[in-house]
Short mmCIF file of C-alpha atoms and ligand atoms in Angstrom, two decimals:
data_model
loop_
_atom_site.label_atom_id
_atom_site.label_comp_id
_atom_site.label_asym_id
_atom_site.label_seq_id
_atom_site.Cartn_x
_atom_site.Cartn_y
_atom_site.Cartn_z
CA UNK A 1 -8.04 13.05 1.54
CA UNK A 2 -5.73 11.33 3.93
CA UNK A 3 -6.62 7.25 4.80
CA UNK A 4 -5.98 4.65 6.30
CA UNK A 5 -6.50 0.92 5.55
CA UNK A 6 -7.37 -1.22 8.57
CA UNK A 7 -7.53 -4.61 8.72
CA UNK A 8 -6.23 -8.36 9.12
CA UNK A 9 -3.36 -9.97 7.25
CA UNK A 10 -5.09 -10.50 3.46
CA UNK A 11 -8.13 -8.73 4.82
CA UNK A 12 -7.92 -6.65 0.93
CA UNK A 13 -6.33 -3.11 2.08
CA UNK A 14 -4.01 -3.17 -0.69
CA UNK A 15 -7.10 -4.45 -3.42
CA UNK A 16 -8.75 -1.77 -1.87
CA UNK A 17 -6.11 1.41 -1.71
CA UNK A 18 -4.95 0.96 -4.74
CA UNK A 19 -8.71 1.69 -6.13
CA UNK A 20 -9.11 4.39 -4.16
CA UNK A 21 -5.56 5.66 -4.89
CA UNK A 22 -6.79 5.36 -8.77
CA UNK A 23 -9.99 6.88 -8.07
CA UNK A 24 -9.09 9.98 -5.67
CA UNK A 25 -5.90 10.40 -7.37
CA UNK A 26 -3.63 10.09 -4.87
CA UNK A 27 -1.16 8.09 -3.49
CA UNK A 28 -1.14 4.42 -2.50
CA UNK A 29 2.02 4.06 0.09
CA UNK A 30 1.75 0.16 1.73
CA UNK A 31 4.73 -0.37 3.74
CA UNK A 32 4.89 -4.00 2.99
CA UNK A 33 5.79 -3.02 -0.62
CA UNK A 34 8.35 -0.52 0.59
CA UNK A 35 10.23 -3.26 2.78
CA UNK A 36 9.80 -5.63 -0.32
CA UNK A 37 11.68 -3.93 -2.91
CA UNK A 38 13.91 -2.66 -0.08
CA UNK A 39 14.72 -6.19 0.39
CA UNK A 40 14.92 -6.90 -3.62
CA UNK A 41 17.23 -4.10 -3.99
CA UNK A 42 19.24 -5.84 -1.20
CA UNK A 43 19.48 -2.58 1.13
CA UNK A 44 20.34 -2.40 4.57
CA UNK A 45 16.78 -1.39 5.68
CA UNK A 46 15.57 -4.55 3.86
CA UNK A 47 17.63 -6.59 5.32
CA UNK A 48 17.00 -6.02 8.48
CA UNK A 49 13.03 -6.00 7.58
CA UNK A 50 13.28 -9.35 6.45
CA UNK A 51 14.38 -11.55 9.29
CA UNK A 52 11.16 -10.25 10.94
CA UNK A 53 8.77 -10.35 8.16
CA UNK A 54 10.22 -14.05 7.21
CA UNK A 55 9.62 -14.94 10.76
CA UNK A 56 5.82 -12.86 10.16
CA UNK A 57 6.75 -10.47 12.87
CA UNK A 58 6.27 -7.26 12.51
CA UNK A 59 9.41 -4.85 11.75
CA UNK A 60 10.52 -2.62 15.06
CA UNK A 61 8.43 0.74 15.02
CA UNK A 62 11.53 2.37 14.36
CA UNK A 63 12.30 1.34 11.37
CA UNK A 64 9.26 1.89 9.75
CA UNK A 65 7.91 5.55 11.58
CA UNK A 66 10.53 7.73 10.07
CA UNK A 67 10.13 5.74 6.90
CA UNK A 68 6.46 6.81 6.29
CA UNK A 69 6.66 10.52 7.94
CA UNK A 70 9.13 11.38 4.70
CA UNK A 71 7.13 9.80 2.51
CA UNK A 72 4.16 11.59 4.02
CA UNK A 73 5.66 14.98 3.49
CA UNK A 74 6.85 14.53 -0.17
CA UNK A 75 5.31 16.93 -2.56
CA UNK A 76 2.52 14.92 -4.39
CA UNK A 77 1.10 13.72 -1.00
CA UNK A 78 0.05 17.49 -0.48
CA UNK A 79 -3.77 16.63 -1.58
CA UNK A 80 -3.59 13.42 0.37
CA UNK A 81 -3.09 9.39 0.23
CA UNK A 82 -3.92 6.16 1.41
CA UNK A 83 -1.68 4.40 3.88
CA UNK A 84 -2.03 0.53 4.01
CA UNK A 85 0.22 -1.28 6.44
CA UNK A 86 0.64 1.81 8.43
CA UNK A 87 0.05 2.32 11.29
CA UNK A 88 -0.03 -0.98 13.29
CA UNK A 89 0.81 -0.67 16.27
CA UNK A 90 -0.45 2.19 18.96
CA UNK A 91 2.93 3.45 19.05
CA UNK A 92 2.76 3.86 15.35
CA UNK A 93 -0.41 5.40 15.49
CA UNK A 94 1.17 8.40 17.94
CA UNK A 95 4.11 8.59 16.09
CA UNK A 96 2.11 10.03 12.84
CA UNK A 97 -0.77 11.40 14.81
CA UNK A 98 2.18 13.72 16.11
CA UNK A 99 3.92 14.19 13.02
CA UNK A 100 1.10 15.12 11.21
CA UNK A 101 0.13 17.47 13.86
CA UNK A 102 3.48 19.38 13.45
CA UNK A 103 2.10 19.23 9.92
CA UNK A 104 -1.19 20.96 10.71
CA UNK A 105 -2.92 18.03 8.93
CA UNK A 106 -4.60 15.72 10.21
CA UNK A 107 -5.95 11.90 9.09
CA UNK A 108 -9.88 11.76 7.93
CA UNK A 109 -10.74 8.70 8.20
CA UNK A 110 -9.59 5.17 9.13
CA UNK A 111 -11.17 2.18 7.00
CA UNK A 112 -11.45 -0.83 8.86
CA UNK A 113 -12.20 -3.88 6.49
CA UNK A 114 -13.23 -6.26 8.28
CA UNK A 115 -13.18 -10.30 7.31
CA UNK A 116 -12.99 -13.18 10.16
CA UNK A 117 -9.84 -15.52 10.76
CA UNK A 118 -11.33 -18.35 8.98
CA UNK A 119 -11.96 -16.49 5.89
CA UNK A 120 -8.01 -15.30 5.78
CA UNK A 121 -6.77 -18.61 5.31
CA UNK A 122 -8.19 -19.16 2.23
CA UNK A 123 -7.23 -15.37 1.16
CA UNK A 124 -3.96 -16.34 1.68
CA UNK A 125 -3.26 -19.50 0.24
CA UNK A 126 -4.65 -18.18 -3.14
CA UNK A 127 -2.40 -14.40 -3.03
CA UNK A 128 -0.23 -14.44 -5.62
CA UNK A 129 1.82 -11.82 -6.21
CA UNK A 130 4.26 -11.04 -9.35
CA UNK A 131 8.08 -10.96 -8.88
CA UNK A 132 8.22 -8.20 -11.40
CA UNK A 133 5.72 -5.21 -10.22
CA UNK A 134 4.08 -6.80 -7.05
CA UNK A 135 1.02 -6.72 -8.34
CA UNK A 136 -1.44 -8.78 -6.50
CA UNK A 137 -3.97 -11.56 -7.40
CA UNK A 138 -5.59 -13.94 -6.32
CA UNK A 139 -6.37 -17.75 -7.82
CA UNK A 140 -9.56 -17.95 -7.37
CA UNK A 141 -11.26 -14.34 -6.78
CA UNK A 142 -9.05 -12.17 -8.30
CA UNK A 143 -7.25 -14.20 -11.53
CA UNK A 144 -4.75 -13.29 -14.10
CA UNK A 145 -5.89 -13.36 -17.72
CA UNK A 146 -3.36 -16.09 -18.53
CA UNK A 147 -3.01 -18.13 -15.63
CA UNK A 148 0.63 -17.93 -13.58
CA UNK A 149 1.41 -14.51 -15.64
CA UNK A 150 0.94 -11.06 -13.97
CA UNK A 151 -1.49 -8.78 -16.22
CA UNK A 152 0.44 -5.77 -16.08
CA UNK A 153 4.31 -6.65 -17.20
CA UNK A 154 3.91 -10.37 -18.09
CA UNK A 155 6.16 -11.68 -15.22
CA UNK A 156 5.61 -14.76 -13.12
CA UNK A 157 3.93 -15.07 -10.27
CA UNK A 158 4.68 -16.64 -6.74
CA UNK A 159 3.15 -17.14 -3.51
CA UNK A 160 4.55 -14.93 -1.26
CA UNK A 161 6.81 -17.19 1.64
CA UNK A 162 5.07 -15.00 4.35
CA UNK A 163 1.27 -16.32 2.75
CA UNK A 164 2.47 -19.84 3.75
CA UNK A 165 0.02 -21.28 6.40
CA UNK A 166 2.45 -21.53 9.11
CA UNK A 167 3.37 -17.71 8.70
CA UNK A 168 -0.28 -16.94 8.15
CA UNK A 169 -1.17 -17.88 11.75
CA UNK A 170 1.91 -16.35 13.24
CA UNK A 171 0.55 -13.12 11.07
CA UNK A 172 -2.90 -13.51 12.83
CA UNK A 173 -1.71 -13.98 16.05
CA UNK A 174 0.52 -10.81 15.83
CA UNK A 175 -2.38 -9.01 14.06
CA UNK A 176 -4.75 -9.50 16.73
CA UNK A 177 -1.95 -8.64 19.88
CA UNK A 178 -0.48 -5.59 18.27
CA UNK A 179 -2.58 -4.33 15.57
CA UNK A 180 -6.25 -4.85 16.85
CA UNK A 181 -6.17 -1.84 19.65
CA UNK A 182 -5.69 0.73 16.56
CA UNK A 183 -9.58 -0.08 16.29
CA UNK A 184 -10.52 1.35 19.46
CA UNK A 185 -8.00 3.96 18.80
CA UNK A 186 -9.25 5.85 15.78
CA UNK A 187 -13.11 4.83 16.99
CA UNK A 188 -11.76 7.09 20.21
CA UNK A 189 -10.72 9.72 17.61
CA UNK A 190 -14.32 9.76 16.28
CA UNK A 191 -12.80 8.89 12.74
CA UNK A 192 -13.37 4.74 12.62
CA UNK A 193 -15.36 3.51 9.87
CA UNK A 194 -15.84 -0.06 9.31
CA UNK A 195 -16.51 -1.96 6.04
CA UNK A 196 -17.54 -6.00 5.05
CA UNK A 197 -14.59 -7.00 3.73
CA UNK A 198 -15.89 -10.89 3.09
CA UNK A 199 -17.96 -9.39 0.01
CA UNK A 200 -16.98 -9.19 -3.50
CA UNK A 201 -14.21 -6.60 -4.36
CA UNK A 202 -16.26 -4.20 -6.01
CA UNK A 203 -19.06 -4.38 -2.92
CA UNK A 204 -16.54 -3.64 -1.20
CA UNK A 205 -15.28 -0.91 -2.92
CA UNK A 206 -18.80 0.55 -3.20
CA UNK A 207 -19.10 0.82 0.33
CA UNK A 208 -15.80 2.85 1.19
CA UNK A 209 -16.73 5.25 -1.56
CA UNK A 210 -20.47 5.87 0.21
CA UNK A 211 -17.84 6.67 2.92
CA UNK A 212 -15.45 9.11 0.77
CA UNK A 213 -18.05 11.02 -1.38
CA UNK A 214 -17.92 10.27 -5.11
P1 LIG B 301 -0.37 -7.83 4.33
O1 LIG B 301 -0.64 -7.16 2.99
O2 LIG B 301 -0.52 -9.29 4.23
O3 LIG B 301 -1.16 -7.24 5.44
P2 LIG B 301 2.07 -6.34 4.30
O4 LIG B 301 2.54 -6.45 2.90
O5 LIG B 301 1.35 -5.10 4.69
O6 LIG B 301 1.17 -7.60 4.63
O7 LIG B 301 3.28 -6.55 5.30
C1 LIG B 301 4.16 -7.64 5.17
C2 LIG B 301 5.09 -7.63 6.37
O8 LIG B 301 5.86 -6.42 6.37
C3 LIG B 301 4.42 -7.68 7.73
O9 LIG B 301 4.11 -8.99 8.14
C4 LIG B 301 5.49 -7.03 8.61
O10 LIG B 301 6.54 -7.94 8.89
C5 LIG B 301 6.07 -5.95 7.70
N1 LIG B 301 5.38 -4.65 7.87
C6 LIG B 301 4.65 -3.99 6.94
N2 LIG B 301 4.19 -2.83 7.45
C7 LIG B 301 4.61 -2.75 8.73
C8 LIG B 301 4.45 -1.82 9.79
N3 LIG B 301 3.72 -0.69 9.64
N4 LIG B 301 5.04 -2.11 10.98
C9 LIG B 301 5.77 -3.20 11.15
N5 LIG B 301 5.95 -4.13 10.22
C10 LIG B 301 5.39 -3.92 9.01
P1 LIG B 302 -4.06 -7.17 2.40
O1 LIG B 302 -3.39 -6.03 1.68
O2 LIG B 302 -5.06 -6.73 3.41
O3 LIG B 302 -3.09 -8.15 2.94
P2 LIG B 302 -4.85 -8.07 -0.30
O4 LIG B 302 -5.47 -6.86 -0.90
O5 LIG B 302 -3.49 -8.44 -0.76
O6 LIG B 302 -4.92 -7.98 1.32
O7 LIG B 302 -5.85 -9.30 -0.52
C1 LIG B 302 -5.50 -10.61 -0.07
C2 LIG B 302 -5.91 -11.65 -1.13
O8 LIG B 302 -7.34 -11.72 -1.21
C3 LIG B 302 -5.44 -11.29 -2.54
O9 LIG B 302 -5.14 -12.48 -3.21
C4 LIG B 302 -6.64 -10.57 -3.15
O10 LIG B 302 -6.67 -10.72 -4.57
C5 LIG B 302 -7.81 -11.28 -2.50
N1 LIG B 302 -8.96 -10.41 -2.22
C6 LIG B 302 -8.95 -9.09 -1.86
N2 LIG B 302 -10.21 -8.62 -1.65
C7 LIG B 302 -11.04 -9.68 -1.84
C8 LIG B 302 -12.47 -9.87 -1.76
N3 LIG B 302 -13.30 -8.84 -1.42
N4 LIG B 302 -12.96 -11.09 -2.03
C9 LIG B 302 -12.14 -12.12 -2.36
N5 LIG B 302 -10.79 -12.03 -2.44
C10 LIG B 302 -10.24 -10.82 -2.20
ZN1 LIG B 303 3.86 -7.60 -12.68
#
């Protein structure tokens, strides 16, 4: 089962792929977490991600295309996996649509989790993440058993600098400019499906799986 997660800036696509990566046992592969311990490893790939994601641009197509088409053709992503973060822009888009091609694969569906602007800010300001595994949370909807902790390897949490508001609107504007038109793209390629995103996680959750088959 190949997927991809749609959506705004702290819309949930990584809440969401990682359950369905648990569930359909396969792979979770968000881009964002690639450039982040690219640039905590201090490599020259996340270096040069990070003066655009500090700046909450998005990182040239070129660095990230080739990036995700090896990843894609690794051994355990034979029975599929759930992309989040990738594509977003068009260009993106026809850069996998043709490497999968090559592939003789193709993507089923594209999961578009939709939540409006106003409900992002406050998504944002209460994303934590955890220095130590990147783990997500969030303060309010999604909280750590001890508070400031992460659940799974006891490190500390922070809020990401990219999740402060002034990024956050930079994020939406870009969101909306570059990553929008993928909507129209995959509904074109008869394989859009759209989900309320502004529900509870596991409403959420229930409706991609009525989408995936149990
Ligand atoms: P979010 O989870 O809030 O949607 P991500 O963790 O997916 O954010 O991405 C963080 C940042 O990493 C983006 O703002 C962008 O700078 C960069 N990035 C991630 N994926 C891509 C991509 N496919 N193309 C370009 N930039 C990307
Ligand atoms: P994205 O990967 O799209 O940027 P995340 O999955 O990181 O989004 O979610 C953004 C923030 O909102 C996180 O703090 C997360 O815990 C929280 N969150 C995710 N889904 C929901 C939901 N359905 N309701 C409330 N909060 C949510
Ligand atoms: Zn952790």
């Amino acid at each position: 089962m190949k997927v991809i997660m749609l959506g705004a800036p702290g819309a949930g696509k990584g809440t969401q792929a990682k359950k369905i990566a648990a569930k359909y046992q396969v792979p979770h592969i968000s881009t964002g977490d690639i450039f982040r311990a690219n640039i905590k490893n201090g490599t020259e790939l996340g270096k040069k991600a990070k003066t655009y994601m500090d700046q909450g641009l998005l990182v040239p197509d070129d660095l990230v295309v080739d990036l995700v088409v090896d990843r894609v053709n690794q051994e355990d992503c034979t029975k599929g996996y759930v992309l989040d973060g990738f594509p977003r822009t068009i260009p993106q888009a026809e850069a996998l649509d043709k490497a999968l091609n090559d592939l003789g694969q193709k993507v089923d569906y594209a999961i578009n989790v939709e939540v409006p602007d106003e409900n992002i800010i406050e998504r944002m300001g209460g994303r934590r993440a955890c220095v130590g595994c990147g783990a997500t949370y969030h303060l309010v909807y999604a909280p750590t058993k001890k508070e400031g902790v992460c659940d799974t390897c006891g490190r500390e949490l922070i809020l990401r600098d990219d999740d402060k508001p002034e990024t956050v609107t930079k994020r939406l504007n870009v969101y909306h400019e570059q990553t929008q038109p993928l909507i129209d793209y995959y509904t074109q390629a008869g394989i859009l499906r759209e989900v309320d995103g502004t529900v509870d996680i596991e409403d959420v959750f229930r409706a991609i799986t009525l989408i995936l088959g149990e």
